[in-house]
Short mmCIF file of C-alpha atoms and ligand atoms in Angstrom, two decimals:
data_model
loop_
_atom_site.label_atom_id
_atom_site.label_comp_id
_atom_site.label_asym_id
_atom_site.label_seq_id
_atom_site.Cartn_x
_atom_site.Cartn_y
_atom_site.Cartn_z
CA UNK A 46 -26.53 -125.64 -7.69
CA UNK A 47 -28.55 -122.86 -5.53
CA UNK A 48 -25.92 -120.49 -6.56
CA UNK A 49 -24.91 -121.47 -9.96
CA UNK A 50 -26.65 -123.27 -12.98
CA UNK A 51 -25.55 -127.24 -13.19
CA UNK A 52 -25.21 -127.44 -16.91
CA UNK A 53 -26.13 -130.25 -18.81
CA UNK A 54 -25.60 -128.71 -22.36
CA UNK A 55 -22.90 -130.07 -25.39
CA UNK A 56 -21.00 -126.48 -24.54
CA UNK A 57 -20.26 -124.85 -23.36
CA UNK A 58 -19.56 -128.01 -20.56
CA UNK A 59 -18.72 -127.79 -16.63
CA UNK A 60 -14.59 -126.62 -15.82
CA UNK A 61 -13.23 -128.72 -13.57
CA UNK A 62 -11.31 -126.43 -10.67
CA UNK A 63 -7.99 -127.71 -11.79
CA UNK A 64 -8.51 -125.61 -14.73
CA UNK A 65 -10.38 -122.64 -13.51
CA UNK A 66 -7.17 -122.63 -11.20
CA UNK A 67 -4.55 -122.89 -13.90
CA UNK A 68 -6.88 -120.05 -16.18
CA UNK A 69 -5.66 -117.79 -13.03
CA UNK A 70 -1.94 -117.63 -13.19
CA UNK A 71 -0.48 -114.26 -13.44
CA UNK A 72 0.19 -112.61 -17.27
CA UNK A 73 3.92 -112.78 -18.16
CA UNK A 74 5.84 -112.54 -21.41
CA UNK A 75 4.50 -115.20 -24.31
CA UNK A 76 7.76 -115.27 -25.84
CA UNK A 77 9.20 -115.84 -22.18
CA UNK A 78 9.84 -119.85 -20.55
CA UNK A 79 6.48 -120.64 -18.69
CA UNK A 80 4.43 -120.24 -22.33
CA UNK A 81 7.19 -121.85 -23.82
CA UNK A 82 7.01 -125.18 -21.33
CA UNK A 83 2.92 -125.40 -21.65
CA UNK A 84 3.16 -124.55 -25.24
CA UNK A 85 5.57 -127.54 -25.72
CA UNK A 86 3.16 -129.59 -23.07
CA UNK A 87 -0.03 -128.74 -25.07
CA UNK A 88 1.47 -129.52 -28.48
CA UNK A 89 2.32 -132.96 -27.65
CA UNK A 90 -0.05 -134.05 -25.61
CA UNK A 91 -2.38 -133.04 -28.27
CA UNK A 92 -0.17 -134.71 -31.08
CA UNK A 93 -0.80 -138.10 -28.50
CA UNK A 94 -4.29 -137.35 -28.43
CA UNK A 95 -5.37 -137.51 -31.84
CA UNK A 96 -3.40 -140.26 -32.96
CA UNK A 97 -1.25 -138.16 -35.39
CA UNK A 98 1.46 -139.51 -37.44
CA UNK A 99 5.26 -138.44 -37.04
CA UNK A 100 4.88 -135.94 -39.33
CA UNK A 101 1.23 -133.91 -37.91
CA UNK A 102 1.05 -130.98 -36.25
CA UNK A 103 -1.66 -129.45 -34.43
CA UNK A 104 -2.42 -125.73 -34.73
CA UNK A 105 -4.27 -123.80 -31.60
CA UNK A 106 -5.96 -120.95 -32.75
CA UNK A 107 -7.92 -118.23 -30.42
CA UNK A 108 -11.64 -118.59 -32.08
CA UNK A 109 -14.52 -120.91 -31.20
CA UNK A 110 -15.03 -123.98 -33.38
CA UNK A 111 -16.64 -122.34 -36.48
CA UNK A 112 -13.02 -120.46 -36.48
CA UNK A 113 -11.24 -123.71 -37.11
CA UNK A 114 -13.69 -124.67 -39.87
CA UNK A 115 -13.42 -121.90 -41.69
CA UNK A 116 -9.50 -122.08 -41.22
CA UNK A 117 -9.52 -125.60 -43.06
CA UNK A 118 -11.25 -124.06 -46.05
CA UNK A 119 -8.75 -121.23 -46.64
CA UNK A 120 -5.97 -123.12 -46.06
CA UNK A 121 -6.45 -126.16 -47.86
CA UNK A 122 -8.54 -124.88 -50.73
CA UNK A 123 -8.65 -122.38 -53.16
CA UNK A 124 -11.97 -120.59 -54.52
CA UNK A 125 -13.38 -122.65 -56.70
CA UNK A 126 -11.73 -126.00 -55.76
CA UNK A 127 -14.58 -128.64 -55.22
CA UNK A 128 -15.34 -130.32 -52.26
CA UNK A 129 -17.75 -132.67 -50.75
CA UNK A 130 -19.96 -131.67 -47.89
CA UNK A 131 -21.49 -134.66 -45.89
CA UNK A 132 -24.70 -133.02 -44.01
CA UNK A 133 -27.35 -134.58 -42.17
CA UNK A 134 -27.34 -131.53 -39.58
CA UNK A 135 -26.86 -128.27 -38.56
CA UNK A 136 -23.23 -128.74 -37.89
CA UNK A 137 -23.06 -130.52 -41.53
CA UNK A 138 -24.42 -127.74 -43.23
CA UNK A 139 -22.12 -124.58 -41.18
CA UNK A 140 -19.37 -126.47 -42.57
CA UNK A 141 -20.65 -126.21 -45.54
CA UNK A 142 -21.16 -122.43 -45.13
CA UNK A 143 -18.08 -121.77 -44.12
CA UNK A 144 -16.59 -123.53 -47.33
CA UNK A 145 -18.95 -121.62 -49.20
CA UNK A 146 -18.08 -118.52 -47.83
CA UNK A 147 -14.42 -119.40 -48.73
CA UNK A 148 -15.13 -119.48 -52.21
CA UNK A 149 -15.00 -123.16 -52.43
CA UNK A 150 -17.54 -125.16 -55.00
CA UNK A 151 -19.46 -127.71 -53.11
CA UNK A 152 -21.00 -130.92 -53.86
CA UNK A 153 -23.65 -132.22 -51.30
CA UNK A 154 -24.65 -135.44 -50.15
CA UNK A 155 -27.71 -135.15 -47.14
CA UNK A 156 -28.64 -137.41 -44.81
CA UNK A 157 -32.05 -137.30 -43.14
CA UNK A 158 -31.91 -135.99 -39.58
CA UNK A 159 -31.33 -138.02 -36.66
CA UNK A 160 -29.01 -141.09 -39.20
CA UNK A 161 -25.73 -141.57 -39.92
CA UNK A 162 -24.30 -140.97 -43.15
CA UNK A 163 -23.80 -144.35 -45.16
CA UNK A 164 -20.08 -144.41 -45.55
CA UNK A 165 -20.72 -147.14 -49.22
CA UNK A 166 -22.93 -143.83 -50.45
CA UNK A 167 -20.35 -141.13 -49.91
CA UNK A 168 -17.54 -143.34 -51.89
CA UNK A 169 -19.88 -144.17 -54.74
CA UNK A 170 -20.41 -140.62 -55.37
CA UNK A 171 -16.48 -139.71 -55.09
CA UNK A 172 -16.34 -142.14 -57.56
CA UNK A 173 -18.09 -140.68 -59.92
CA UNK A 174 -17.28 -137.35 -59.04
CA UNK A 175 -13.85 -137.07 -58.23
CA UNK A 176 -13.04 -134.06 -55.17
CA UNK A 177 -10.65 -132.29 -53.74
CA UNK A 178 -12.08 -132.86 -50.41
CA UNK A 179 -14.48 -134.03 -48.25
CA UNK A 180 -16.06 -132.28 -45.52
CA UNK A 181 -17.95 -134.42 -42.80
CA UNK A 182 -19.14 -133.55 -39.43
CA UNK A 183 -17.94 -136.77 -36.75
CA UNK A 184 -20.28 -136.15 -34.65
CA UNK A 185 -23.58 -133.79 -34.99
CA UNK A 186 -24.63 -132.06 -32.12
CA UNK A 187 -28.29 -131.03 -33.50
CA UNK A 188 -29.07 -133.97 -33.47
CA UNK A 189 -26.99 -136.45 -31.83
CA UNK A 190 -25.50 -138.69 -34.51
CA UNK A 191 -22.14 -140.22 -34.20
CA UNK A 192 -20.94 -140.83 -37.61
CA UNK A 193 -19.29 -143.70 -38.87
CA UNK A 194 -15.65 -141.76 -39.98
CA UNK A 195 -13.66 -144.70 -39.88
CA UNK A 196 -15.23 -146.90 -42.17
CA UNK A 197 -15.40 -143.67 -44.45
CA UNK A 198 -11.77 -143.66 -43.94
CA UNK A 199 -10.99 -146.67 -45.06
CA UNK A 200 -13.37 -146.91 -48.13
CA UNK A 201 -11.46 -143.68 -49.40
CA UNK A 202 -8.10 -145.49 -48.55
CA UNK A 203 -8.19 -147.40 -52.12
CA UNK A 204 -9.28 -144.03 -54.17
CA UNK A 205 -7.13 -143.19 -57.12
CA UNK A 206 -7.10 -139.47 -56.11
CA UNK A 207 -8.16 -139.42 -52.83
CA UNK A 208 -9.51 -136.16 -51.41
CA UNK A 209 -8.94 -134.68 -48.42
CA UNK A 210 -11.08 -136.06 -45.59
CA UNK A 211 -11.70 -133.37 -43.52
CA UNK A 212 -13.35 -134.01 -40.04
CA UNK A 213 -15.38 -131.80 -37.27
CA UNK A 214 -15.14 -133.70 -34.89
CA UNK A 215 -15.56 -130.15 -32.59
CA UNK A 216 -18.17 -132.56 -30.05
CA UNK A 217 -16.49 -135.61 -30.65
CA UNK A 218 -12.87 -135.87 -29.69
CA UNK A 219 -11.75 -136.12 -27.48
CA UNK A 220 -15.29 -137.77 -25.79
CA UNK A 221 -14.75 -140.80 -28.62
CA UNK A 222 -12.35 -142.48 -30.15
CA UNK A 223 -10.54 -141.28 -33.85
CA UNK A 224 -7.23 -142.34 -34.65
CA UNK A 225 -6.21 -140.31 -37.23
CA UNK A 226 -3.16 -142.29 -38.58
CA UNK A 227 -4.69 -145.44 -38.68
CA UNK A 228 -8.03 -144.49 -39.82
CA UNK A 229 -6.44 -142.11 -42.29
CA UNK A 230 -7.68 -138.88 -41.64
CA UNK A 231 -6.15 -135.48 -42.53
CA UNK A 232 -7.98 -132.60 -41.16
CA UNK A 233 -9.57 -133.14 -37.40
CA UNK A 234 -10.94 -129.61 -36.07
CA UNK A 235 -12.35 -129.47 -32.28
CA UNK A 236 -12.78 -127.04 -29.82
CA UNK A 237 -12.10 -126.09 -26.41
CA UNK A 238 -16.06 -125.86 -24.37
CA UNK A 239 -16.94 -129.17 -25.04
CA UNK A 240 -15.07 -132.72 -24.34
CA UNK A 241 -11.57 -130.23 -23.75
CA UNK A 242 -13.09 -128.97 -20.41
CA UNK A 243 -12.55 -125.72 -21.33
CA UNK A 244 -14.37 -122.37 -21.84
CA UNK A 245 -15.04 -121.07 -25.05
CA UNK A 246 -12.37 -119.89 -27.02
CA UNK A 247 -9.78 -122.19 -28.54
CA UNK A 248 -9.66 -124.50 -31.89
CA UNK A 249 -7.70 -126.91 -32.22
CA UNK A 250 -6.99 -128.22 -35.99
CA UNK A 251 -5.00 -131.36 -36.43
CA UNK A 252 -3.17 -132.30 -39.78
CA UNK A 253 -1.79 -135.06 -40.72
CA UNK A 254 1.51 -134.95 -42.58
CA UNK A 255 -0.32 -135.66 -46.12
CA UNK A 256 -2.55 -132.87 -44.65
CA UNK A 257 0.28 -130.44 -44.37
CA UNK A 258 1.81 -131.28 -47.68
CA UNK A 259 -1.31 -130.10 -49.63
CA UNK A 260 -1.23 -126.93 -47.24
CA UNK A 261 -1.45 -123.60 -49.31
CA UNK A 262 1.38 -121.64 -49.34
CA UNK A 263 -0.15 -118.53 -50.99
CA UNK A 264 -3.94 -118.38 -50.74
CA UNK A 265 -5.96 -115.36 -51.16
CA UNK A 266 -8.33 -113.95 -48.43
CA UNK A 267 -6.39 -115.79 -45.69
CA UNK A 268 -4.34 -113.73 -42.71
CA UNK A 269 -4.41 -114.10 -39.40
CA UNK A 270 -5.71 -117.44 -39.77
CA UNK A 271 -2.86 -118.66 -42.15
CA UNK A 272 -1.90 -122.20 -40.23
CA UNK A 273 2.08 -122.17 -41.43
CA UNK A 274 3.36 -120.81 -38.56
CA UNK A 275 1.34 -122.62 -36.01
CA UNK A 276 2.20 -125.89 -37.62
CA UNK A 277 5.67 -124.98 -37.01
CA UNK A 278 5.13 -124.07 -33.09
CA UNK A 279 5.62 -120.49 -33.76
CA UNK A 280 2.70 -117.98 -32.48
CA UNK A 281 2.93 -114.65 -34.93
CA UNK A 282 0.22 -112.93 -32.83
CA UNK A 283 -0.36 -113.02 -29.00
CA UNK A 284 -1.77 -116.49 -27.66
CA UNK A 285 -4.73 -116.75 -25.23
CA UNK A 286 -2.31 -117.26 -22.71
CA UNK A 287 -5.22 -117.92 -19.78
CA UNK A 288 -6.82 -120.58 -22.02
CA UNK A 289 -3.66 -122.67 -22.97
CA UNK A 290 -3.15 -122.56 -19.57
CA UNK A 291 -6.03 -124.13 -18.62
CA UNK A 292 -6.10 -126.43 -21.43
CA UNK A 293 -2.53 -127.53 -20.32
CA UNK A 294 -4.25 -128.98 -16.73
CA UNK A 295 -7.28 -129.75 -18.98
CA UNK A 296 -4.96 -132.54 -21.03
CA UNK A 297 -3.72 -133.29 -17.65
CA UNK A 298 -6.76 -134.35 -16.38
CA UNK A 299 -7.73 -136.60 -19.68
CA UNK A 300 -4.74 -138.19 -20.00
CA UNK A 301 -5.20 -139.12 -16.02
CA UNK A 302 -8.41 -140.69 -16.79
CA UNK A 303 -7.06 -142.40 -19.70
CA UNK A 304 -8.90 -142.73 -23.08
CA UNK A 305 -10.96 -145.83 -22.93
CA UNK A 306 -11.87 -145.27 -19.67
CA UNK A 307 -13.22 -141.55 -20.80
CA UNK A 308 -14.72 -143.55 -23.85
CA UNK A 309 -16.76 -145.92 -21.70
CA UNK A 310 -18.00 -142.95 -19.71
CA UNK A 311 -19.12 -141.27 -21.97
CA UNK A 312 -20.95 -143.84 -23.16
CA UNK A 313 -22.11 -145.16 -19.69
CA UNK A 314 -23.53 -141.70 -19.36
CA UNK A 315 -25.43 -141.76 -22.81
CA UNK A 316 -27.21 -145.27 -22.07
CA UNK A 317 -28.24 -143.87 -18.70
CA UNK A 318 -29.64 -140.88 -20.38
CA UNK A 319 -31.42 -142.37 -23.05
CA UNK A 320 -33.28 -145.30 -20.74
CA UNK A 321 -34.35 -142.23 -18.85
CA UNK A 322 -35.98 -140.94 -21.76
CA UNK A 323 -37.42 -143.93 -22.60
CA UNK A 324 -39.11 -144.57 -19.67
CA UNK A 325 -39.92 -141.07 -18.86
CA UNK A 326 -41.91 -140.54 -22.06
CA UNK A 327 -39.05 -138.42 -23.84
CA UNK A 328 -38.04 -141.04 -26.47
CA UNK A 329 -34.70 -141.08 -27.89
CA UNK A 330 -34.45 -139.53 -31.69
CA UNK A 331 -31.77 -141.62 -32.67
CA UNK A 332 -31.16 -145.25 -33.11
CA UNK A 333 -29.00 -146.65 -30.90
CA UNK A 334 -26.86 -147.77 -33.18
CA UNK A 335 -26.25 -144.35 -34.57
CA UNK A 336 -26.68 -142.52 -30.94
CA UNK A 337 -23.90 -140.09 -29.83
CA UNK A 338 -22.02 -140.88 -27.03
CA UNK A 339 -21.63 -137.28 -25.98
CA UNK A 340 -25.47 -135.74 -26.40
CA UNK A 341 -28.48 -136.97 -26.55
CA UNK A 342 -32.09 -135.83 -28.27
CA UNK A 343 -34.99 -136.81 -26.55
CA UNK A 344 -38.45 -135.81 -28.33
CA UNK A 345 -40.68 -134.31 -26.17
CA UNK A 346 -44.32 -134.62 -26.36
CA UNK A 347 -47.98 -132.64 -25.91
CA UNK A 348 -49.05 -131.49 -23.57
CA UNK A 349 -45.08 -130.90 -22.76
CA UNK A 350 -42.92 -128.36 -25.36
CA UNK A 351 -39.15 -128.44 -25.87
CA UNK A 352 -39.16 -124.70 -24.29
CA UNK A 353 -41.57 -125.53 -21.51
CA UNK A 354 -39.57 -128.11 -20.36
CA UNK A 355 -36.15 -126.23 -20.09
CA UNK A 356 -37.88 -123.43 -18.52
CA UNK A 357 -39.32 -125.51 -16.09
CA UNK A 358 -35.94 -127.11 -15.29
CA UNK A 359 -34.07 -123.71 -15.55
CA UNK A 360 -36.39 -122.72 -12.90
CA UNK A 361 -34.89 -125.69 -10.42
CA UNK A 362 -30.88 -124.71 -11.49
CA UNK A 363 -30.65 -127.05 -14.56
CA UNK A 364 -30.05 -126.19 -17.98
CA UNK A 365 -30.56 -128.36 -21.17
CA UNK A 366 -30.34 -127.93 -24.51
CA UNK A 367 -33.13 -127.38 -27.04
CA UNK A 368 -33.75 -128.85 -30.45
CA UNK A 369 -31.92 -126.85 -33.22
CA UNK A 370 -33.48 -126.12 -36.86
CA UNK A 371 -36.00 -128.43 -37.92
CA UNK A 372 -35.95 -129.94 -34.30
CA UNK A 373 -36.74 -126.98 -32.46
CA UNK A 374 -40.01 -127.66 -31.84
CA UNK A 375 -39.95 -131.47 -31.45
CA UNK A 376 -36.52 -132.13 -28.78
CA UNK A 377 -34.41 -131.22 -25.54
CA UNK A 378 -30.83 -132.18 -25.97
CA UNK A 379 -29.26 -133.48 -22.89
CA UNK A 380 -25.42 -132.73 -22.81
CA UNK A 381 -23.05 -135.79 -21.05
CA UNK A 382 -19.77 -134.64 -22.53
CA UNK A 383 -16.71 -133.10 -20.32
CA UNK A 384 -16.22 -133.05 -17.29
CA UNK A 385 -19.62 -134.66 -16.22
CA UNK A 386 -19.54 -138.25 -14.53
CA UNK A 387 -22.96 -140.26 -13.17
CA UNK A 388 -23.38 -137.57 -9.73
CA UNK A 389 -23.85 -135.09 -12.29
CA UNK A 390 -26.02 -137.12 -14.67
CA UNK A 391 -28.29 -138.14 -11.82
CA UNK A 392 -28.34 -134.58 -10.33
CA UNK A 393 -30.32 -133.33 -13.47
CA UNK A 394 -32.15 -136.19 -14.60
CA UNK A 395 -33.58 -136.39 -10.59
CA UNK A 396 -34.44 -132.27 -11.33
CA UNK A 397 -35.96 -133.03 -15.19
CA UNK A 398 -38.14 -136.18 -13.28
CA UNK A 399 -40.03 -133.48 -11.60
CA UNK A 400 -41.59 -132.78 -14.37
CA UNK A 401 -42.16 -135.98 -16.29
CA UNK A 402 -45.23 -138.10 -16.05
CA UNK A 403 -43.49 -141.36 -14.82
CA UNK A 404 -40.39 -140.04 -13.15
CA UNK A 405 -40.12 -143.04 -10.84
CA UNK A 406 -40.07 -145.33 -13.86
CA UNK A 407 -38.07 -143.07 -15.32
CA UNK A 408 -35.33 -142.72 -12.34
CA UNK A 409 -35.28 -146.85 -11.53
CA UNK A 410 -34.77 -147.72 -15.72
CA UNK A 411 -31.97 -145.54 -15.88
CA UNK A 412 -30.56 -146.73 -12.39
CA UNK A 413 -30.92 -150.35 -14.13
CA UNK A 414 -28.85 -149.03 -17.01
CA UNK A 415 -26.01 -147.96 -15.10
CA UNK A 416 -26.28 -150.71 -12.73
CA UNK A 417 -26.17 -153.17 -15.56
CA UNK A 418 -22.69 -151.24 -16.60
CA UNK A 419 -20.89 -152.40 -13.34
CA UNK A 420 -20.38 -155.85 -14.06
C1 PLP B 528 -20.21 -126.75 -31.16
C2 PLP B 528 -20.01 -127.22 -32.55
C3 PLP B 528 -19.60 -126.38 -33.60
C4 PLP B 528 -19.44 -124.91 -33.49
O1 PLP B 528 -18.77 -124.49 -32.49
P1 PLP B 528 -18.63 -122.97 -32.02
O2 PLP B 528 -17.60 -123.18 -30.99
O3 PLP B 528 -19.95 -122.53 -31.51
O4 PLP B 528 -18.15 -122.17 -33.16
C5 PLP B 528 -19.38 -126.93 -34.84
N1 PLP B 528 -19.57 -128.23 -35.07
C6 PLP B 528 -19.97 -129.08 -34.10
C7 PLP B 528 -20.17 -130.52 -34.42
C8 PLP B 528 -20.21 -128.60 -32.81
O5 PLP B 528 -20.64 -129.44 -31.86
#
């Protein structure tokens, strides 16, 4: 920590040394066997990893996560198609954007920042207003909301003409759980700096066969990021060679772990924070039935600021998030996603307690949190 930053932030997130190691081996030829083993390696550990059906592919594409959004909306859409965009967020509404920019027609439905969407709410209105698809955001990193996808999932299920469910779920998987076949999702779009270990750089979009049926064939304004070929394994332009190869020891490392033990951390790590907060006068924003297990908003009050705060931290080697849009002013987002267990939890909530008016209190509530998660 003297000589780098110990990064508590929802991405980019810490890379374990397995992968900085793998990032390092030598260039060869991409149409040559090594890419050809990890490529196979990647592909289906990622089909394992997001519960895909027979039938799903998953496409890696060289762009951070706004890439992959924007790839769903060329390639399953035409301009002018409507869609539904679920938004209670900043995430929510670059989704939205990026459909918009696509030349897609959008319906909205808004949630107030800091809740979940109310899954009864979004079906009513596709009844009445029937889609082509639905864009929702799993889990929204301005604010720290996990969204309830699965029981959106399976209110669609029974639709007559069922859009599309479309799902950034770029901070959620693969930190939580979403089973794509059985919850009946099409479209899942993450990326690489956040639960995947990795740096910046990679998206990953998952489709589920139905997905792939409704996949454009022709569609214009779409080029390099038509996903045919990379639904059928086959890279048309040169692959970020370094950053498969660290996301091949990356899915190593998860699958080690083993989902619900990464689930439980995650969330272990998320109770810990917000008790913290709690007691430390930061209050959580969110509910805790509606709290992200990956980040976590804590308001900050006078005489503190959002931006006093992380500069005093930033000071001692830690850096947090701050509040995004209409939080900017009012929260710190702390980051527990990746490759971050409880000695790096405690390592910058023991630097943030510095600064904090009860930071004992503060220190011994969370300790009782994670204590309490032994038994
Ligand atoms: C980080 C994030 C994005 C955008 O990712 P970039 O990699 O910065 O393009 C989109 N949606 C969610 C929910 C995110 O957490």
């Amino acid at each position: 920590m003297l000589f780098s930053p110990h990064i508590l932030l929802p991405g980019p997130t810490p890379i374990p040394e397995a992968v900085e190691q793998a990032m390092m081996t030598a260039m060869s030829d991409h149409r040559g066997h090594l890419f050809e083993e990890v490529k196979e390696r990647v592909l289906s550990r990622l089909h394992t990893l997001f519960h895909l059906d027979a039938d799903g592919r998953v496409a890696v594409l060289p762009a951070s996560g706004t890439g992959g959004l924007e790839a769903v909306a060329q390639n399953f859409f035409r301009p002018g198609d409507e869609v539904l965009v679920v938004e209670g967020g900043l995430f929510g509404q670059r989704f939205g954007q990026a459909a918009e920019a696509m030349g897609l027609s959008l319906h909205r439905i808004t949630t107030d920042w800091g809740h979940a969407f109310d899954p009864q709410t979004v079906v009513a209105y596709l009844e009445r207003h029937p889609v082509a698809g639905v864009l929702v955001t799993h889990n929204e990193t301005s604010t720290g909301v996990l969204n309830p996808v699965d029981r959106l999932a399976a209110l669609m299920a029974p639709l007559t003409h069922r859009p599309l469910l479309m799902v950034d779920s770029i901070s959620g998987v693969p930190s939580v759980p979403l089973d794509m076949a059985q919850w009946g999702v099409d479209v899942v779009i993450t990326g690489s700096q956040k639960g995947f270990m990795c740096p910046p750089g990679l998206t990953m979009v998952a489709a589920s066969g139905r997905a792939r049926e409704a996949l454009l064939e022709h569609r214009a304004g779409r080029f390099f990021f038509d996903l045919t070929p990379y639904f059928q394994g086959n890279f048309p332009y040169t692959p970020a060679l370094s950053l498969w190869y660290g996301l091949d020891a990356a899915l190593k490392l998860l699958e080690d772990e083993g989902e619900t033990a990464r689930y439980q951390r995650h969330r272990r790590l998320a109770a810990i924070t917000r008790a913290f907060g709690q007691a430390a006068g930061l209050p959580p924003l969110v509910a805790p039935q509606d709290a992200s297990p990956t980040v976590t908003a804590l308001e900050v009050l006078p005489p503190l600021s959002p931006s006093s705060l992380r500069q005093q931290v930033a000071a001692k080697g830690l850096q947090i998030a701050g509040g995004l849009g209409a939080w900017h002013h009012l929260a710190v987002r702390i980051g527990h996603v990746g490759a971050v267990d409880e000695a790096d939890l405690w390592a910058g909530l023991g630097i943030l307690a510095q600064f904090l008016s009860h930071p004992e209190e503060a220190l011994v509530k969370a300790f009782g949190t994670w204590h309490s998660s032994w038994h």
